[in-house]
Coordinates of C-alpha atoms in Angstrom, one line a residue:
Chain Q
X1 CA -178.0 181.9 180.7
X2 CA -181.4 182.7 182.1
X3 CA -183.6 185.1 179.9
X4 CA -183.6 187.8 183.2
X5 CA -179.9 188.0 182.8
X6 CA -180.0 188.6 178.7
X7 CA -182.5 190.7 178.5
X8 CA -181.0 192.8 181.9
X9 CA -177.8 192.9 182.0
X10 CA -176.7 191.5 178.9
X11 CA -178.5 194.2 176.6
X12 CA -179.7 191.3 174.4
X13 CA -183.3 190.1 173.9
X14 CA -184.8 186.9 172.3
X15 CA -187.5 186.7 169.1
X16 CA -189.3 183.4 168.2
X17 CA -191.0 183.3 165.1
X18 CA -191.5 184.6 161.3
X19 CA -193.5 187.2 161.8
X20 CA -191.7 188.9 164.7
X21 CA -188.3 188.2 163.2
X22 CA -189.3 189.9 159.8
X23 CA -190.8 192.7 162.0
X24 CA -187.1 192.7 163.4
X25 CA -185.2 193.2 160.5
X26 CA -187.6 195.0 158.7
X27 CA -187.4 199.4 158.4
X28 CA -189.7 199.9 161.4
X29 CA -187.8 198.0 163.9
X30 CA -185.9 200.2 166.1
X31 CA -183.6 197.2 167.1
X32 CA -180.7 195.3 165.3
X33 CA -179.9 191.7 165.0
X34 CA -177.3 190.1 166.8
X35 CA -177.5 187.0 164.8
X36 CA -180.1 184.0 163.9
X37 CA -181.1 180.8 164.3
X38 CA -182.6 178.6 161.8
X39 CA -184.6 175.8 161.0
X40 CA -183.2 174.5 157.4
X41 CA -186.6 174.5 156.3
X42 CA -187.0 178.1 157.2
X43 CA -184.2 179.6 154.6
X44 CA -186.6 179.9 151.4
X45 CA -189.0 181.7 153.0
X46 CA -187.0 183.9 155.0
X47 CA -184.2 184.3 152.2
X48 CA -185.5 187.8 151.0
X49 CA -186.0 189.3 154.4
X50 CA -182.2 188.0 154.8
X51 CA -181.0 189.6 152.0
X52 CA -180.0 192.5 153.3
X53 CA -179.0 191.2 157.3
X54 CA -175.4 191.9 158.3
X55 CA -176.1 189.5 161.3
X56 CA -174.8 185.9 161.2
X57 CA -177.6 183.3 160.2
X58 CA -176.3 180.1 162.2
X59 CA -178.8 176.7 160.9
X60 CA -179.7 173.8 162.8
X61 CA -182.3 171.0 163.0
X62 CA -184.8 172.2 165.4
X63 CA -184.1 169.7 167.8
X64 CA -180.2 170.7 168.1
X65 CA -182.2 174.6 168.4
X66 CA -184.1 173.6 171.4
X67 CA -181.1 171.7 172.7
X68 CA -178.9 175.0 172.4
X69 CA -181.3 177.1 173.8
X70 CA -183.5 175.0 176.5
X71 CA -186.9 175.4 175.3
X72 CA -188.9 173.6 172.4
X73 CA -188.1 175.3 169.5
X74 CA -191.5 174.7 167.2
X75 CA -191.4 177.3 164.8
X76 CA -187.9 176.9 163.9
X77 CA -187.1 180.7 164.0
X78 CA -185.0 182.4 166.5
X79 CA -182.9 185.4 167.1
X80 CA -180.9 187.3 169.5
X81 CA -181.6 191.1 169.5
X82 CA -179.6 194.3 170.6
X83 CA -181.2 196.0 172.6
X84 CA -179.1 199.4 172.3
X85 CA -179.8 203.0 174.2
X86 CA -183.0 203.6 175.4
X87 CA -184.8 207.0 174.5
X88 CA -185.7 209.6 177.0
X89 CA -189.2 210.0 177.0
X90 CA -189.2 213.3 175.6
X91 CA -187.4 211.6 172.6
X92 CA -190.0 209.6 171.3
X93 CA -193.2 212.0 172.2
X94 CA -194.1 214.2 169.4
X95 CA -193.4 217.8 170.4
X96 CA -196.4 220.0 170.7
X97 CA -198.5 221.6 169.4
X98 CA -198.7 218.1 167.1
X99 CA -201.2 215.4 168.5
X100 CA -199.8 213.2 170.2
X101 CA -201.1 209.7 171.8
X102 CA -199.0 207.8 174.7
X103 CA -199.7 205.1 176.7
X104 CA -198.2 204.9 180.4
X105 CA -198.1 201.5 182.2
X106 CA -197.6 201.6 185.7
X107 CA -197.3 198.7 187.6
X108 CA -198.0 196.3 185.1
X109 CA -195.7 193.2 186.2
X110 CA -197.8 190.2 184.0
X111 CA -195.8 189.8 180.9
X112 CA -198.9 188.9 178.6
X113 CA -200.8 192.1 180.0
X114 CA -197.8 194.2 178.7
X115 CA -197.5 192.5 175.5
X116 CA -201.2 192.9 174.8
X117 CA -200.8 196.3 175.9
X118 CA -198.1 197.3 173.3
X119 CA -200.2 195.3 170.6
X120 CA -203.5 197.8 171.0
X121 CA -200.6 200.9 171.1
X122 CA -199.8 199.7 167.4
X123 CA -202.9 198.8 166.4
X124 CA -204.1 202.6 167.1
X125 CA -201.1 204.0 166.2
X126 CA -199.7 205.2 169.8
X127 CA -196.6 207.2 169.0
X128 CA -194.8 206.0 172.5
X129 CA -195.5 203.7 175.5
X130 CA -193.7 204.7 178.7
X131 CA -193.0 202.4 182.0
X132 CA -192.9 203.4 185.3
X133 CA -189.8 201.1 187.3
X134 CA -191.9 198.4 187.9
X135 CA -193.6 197.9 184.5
X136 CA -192.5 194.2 183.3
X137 CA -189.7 194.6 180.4
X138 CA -191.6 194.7 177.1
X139 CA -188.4 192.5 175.3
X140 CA -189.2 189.7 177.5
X141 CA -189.5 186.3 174.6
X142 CA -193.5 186.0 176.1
X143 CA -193.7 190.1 175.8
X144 CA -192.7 190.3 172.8
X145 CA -194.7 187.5 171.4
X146 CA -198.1 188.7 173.0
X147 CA -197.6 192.1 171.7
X148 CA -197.5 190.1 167.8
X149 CA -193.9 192.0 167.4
X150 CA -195.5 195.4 168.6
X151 CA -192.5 195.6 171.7
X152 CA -190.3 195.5 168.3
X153 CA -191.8 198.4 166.6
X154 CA -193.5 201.4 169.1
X155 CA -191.1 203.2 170.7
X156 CA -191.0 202.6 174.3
X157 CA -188.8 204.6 177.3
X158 CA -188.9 203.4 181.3
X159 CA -188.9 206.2 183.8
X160 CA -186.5 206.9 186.8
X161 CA -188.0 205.1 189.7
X162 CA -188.7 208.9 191.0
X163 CA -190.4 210.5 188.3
X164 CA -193.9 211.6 188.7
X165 CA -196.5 210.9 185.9
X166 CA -198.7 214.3 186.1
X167 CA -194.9 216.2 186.5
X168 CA -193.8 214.5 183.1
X169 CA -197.1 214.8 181.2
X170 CA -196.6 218.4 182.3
X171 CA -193.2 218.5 181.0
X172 CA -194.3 217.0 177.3
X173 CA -197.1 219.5 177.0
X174 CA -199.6 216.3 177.6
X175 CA -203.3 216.1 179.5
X176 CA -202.8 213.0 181.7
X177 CA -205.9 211.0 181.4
X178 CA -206.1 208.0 184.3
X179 CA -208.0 205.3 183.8
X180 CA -209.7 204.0 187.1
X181 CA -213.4 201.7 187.9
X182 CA -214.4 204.7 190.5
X183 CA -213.7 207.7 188.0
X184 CA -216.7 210.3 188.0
X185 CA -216.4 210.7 184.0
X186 CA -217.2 208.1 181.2
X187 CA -215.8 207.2 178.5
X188 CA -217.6 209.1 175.5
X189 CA -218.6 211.9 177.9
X190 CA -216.2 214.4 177.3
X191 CA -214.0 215.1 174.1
X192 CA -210.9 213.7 174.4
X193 CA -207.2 215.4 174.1
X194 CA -205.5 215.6 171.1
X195 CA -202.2 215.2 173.2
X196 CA -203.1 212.7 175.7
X197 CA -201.2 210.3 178.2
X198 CA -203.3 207.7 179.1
X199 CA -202.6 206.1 182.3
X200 CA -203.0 202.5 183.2
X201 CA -202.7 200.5 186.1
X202 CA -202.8 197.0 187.3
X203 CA -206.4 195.6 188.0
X204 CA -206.0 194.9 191.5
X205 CA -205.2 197.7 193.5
X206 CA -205.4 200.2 190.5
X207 CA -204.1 203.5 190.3
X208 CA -203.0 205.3 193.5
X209 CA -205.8 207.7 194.5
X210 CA -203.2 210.3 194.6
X211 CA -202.7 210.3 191.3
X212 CA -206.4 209.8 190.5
X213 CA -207.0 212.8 192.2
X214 CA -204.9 215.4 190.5
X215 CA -204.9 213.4 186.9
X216 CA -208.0 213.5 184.6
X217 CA -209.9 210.4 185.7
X218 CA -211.7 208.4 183.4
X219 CA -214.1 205.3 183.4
X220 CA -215.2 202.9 180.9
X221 CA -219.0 202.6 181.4
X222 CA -220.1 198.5 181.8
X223 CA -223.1 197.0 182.3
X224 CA -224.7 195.7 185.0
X225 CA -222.8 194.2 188.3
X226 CA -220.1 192.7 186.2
X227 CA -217.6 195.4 186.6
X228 CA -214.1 193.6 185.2
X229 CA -212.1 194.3 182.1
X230 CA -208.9 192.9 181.9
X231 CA -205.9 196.2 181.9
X232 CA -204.9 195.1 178.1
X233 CA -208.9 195.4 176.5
X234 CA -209.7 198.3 178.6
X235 CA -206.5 200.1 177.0
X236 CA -207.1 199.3 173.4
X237 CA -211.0 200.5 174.1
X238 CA -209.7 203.6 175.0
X239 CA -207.2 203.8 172.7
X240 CA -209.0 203.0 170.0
X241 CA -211.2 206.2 171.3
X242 CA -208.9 208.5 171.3
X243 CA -207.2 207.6 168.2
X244 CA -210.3 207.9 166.2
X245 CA -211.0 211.5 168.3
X246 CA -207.5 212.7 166.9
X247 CA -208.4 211.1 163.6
X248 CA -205.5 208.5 163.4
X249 CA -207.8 205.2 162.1
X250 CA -206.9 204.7 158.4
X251 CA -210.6 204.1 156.6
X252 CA -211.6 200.7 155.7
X253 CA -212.2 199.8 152.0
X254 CA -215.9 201.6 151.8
X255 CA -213.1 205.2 152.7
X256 CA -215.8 207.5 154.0
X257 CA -216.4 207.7 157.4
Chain D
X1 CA -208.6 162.0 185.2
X2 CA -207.7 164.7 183.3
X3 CA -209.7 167.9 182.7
X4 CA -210.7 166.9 179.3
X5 CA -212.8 163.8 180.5
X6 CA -213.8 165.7 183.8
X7 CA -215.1 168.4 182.0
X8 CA -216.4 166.4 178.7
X9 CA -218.0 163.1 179.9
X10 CA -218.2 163.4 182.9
X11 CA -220.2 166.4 183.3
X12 CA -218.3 168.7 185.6
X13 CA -216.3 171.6 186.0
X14 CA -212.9 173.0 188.4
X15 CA -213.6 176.0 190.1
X16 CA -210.4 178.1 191.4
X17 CA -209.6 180.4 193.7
X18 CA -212.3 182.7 195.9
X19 CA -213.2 184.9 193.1
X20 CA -214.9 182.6 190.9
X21 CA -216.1 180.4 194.1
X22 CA -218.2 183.3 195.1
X23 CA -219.9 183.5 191.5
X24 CA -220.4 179.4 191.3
X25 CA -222.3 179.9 194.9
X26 CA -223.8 183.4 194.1
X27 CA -227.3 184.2 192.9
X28 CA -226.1 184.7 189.1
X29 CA -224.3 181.2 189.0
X30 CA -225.8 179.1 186.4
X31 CA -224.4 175.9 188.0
X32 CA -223.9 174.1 190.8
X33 CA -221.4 173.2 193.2
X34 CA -221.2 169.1 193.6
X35 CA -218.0 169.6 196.6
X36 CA -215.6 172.2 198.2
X37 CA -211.7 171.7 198.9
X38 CA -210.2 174.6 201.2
X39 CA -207.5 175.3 203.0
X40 CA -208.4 175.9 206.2
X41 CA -207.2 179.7 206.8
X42 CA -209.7 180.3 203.6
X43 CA -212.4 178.7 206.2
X44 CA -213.3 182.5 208.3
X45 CA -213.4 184.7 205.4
X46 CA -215.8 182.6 203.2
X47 CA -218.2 181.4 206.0
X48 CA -220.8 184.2 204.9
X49 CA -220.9 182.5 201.2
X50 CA -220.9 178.7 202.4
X51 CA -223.8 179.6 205.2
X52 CA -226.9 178.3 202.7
X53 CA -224.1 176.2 201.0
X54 CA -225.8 172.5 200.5
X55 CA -222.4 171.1 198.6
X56 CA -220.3 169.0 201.3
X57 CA -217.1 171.2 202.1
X58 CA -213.8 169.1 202.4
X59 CA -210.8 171.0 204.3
X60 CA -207.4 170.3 203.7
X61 CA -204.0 172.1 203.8
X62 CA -202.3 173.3 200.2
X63 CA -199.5 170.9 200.1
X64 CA -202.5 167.8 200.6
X65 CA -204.8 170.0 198.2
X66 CA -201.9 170.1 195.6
X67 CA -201.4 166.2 196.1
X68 CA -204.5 165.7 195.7
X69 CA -205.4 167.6 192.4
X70 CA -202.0 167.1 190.8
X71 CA -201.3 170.7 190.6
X72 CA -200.0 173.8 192.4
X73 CA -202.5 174.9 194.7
X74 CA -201.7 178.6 195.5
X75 CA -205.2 180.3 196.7
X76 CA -206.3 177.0 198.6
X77 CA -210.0 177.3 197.3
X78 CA -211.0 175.2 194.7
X79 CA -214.6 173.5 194.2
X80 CA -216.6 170.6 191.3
X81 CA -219.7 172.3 189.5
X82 CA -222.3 170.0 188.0
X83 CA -222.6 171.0 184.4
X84 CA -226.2 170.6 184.2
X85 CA -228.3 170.3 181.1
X86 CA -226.7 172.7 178.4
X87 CA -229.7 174.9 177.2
X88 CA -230.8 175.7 173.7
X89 CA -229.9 179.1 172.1
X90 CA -233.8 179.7 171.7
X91 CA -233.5 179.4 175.6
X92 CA -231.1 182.3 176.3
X93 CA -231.2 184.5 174.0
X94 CA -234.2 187.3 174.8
X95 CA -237.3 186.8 172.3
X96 CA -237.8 190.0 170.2
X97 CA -238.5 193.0 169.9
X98 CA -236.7 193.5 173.4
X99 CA -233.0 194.6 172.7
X100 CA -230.6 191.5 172.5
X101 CA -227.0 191.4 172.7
X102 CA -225.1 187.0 171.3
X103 CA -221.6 186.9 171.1
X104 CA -221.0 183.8 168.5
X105 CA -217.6 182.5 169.1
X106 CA -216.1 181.0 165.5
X107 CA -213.3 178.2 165.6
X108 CA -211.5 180.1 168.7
X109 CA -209.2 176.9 169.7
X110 CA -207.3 179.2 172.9
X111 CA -208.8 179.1 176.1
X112 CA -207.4 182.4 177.2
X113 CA -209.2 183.9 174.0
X114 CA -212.3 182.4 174.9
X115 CA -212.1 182.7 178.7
X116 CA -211.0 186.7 177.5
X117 CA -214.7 187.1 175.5
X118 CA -216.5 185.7 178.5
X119 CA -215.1 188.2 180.6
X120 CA -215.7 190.9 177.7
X121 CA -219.3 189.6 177.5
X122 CA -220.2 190.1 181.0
X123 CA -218.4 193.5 181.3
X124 CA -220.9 194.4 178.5
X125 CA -224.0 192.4 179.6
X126 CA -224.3 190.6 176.3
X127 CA -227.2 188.2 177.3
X128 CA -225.9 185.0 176.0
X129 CA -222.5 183.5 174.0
X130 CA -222.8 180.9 171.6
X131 CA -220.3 178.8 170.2
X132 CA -219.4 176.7 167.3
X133 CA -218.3 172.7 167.2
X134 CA -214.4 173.7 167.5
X135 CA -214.5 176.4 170.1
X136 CA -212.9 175.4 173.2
X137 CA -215.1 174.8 176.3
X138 CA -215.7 177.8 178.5
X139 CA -215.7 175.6 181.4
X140 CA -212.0 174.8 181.8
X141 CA -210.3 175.8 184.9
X142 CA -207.9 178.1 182.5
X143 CA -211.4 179.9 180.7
X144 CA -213.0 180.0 183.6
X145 CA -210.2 181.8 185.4
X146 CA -209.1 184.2 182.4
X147 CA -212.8 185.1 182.0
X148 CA -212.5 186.3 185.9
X149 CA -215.8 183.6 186.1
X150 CA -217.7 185.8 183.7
X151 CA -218.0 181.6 182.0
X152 CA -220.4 181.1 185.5
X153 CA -223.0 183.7 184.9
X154 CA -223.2 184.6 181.1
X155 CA -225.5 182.2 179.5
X156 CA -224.0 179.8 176.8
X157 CA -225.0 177.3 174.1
X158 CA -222.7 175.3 171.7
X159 CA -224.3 174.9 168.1
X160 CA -225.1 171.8 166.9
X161 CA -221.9 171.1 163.8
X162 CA -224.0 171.5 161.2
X163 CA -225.8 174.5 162.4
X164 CA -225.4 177.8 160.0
X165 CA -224.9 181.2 161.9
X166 CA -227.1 182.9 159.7
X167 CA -230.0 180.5 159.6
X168 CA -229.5 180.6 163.5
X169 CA -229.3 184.4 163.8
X170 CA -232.6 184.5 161.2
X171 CA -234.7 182.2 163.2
X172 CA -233.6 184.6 166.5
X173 CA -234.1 187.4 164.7
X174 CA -231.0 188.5 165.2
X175 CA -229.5 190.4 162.6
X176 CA -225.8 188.8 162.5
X177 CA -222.4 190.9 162.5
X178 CA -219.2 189.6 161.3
X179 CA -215.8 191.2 162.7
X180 CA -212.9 190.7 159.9
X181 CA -210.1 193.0 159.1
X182 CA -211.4 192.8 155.2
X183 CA -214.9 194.2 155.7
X184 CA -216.0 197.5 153.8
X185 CA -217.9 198.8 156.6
X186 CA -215.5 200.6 159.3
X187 CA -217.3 200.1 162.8
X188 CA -218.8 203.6 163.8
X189 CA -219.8 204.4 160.4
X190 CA -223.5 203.0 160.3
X191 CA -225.8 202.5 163.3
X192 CA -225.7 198.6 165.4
X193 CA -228.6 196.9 165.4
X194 CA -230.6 196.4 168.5
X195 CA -230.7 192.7 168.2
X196 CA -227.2 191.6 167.6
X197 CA -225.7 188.5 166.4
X198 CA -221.7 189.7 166.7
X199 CA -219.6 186.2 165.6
X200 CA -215.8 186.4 166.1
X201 CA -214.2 183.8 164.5
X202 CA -209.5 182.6 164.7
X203 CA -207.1 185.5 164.3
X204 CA -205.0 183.4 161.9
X205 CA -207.9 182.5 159.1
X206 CA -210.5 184.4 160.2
X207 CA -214.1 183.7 159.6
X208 CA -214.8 181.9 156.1
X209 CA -215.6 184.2 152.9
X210 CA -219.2 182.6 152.3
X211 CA -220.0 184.0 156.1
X212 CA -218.5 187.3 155.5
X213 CA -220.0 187.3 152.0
X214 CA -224.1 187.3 153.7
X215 CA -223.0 188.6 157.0
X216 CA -223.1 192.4 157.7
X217 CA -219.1 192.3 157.8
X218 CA -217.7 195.3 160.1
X219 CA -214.4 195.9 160.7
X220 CA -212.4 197.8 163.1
X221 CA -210.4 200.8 161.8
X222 CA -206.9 200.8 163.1
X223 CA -203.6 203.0 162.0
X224 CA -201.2 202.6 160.0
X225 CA -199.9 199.1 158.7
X226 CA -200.0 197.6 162.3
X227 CA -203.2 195.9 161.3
X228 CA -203.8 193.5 164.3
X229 CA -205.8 192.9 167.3
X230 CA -206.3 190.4 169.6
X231 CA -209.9 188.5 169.1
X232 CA -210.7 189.3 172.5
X233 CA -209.9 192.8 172.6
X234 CA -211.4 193.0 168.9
X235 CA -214.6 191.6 170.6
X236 CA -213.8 193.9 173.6
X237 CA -214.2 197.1 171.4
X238 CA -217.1 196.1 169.4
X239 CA -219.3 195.0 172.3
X240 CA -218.6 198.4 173.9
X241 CA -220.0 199.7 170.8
X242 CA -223.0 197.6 170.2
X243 CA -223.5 197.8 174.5
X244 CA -223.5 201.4 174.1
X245 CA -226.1 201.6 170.8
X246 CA -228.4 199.7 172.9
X247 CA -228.5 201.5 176.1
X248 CA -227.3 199.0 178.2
X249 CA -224.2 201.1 179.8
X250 CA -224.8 202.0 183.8
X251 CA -223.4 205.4 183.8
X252 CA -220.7 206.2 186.6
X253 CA -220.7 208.6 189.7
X254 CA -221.5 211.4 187.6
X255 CA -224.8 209.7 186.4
X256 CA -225.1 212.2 183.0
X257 CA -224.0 211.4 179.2

């Protein structure tokens, strides 16, 4: 079965490794387990995150695993997911007047760009990430990886190939803010919303101008003639922004900021 | 011959795609180019940058380009640098008191991480990048590409193994800045020195405690228990920060911040 077909149709997604499958069972994962397969020398480890998992844990040498499953199996951990009903965006946004940080991908169709994306949306606490219909799927095995087990953990929803982003910020009470090399404001310009949708797109073509125009464009000021930050670093630079202008960062051990 | 002895003994470098081709024969190239392979449809569009050209340009369609090289050839553009003599760090980094910006690269062992810091580097204009015994050489076709070229015009040194980063960044004066998720000071929280020293080190171990212990160790403040960023995009953010603090951001079509 190729992975398109699980993750699409079959409602089922794949997760490789310790740290994602603990992130899996564990209470912030928004998905169950199907079932598991392990390495032998895995059980110890694993056995208290276990405790508690109604899901079948099948064992096998790992070269029977990456027999069964067509790929080399080094870390000895797998596990089929369930992917279950998706939220509606308005679901998994905070309702106003709360603050509220959401990251939109549109376009994005490079599996490790999306991963990374989700990671930075963890990392500074993003409350949802939303797709537009030709966003990659964030359960992909390489998405969910990149993203360090983020995909696993920050709600996501995908829109209706139809639905506008500026009409749906509009609808959650959020100021759309559209990221974009050409924008006339920089990054550290303005304040920054305390609801915000921030709006990425893929580095080629970008953002259509439409969108540009009627959203809240913003740049990240660079240096020099060297204009290029991959979609994934520009995000977390902006997220990390905005999270620290709605006063989400947890202080470090010094605690004053 | 494999990339490894290409790019190690023997001195030289693969350039792909029309991108990074235009940077290896641009003004801001540090290297080079020893020979061109092109498809021939790529010959029209990149007549302008072969015109002063002195490299010998070979022309051959994909499938023969992709026989040739031993791998898929999709943009038909592809091209040998000459490594040259590596400079010193003395060499590239700017003597004080003028403002200086080093990205140190610790033990990163991933050529998308390091390509990924290039690329950060140039967006930010750090002058220079140096790098440790065990990081991976920026000059691999996959760094090169991730870095989007940014490995052809930032300056770069490897330390010699026994060198100490903080000997180094004392006899630059440099005052030297160490990125670990443990630090007491949060980033944003104290002013960034205007000579900087920032060293990165893995994601997995980090940088070692005796480094962090006489370092100025900064961290950046994330949310929640999601406590993870990618090295690149950790560098990404704290560039922006130190670029900022030093002046070196062009501002955009508005021109005011």
């Amino acid at each position: 079965m190729r992975e398109r077909d699980l993750v699409g149709r079959a409602g089922r997604f794949v997760v490789e490794g310790e740290v994602t499958l603990r992130l899996l069972l564990g209470p912030r994962s928004r998905f169950r387990a199907e079932s598991l397969l392990l390495a032998p020398e895995r059980l110890p480890g694993l056995a208290g995150a276990l405790r508690d998992c109604p899901a079948p844990v099948y064992v096998a040498e790992k070269p029977v695993m990456s027999a069964v499953t067509g790929f080399p199996i080094h870390r000895g951990v797998l596990a089929i997911g369930l992917r279950g009903e998706e939220p509606s965006p308005a679901a998994i946004v905070p309702a106003a007047p709360a603050p509220a940080l959401v990251l939109a991908l549109a376009g994005l169709t490079n599996h490790d760009n999306v991963g990374a994306c989700f990671r930075n949306a963890a990392a500074f606490g993003a409350d949802a990430v939303l797709l537009d219909a030709t966003t990659c799927d964030p359960l992909y095995r390489k998405a969910i990886r990149v993203s360090a087990g983020a995909a696993l953990v920050t709600p996501f929803a995908r829109l209706e190939a139809e639905t506008d982003w500026l009409t749906l910020a509009e609808s959650l009470s959020l100021e759309a803010v559209a990221l974009s090399p050409g924008a006339g404001e920089d990054l550290g310009e303005q304040p920054l919303p305390s609801r915000a949708l921030l709006i990425m797109g893929t580095e080629g073509p970008g953002l259509e101008a439409g969108l540009l125009a009627r959203a809240r464009a913003l740049r990240i000021p660079m240096a020099g003639d060297f204009d290029s930050l991959n979609v994934a670093t520009a995000a977390g630079i902006v997220l990390h922004a905005l999270a620290q202008a709605q006063g989400r960062l947890s202080p470090g051990a010094n605690g004053a900021r």
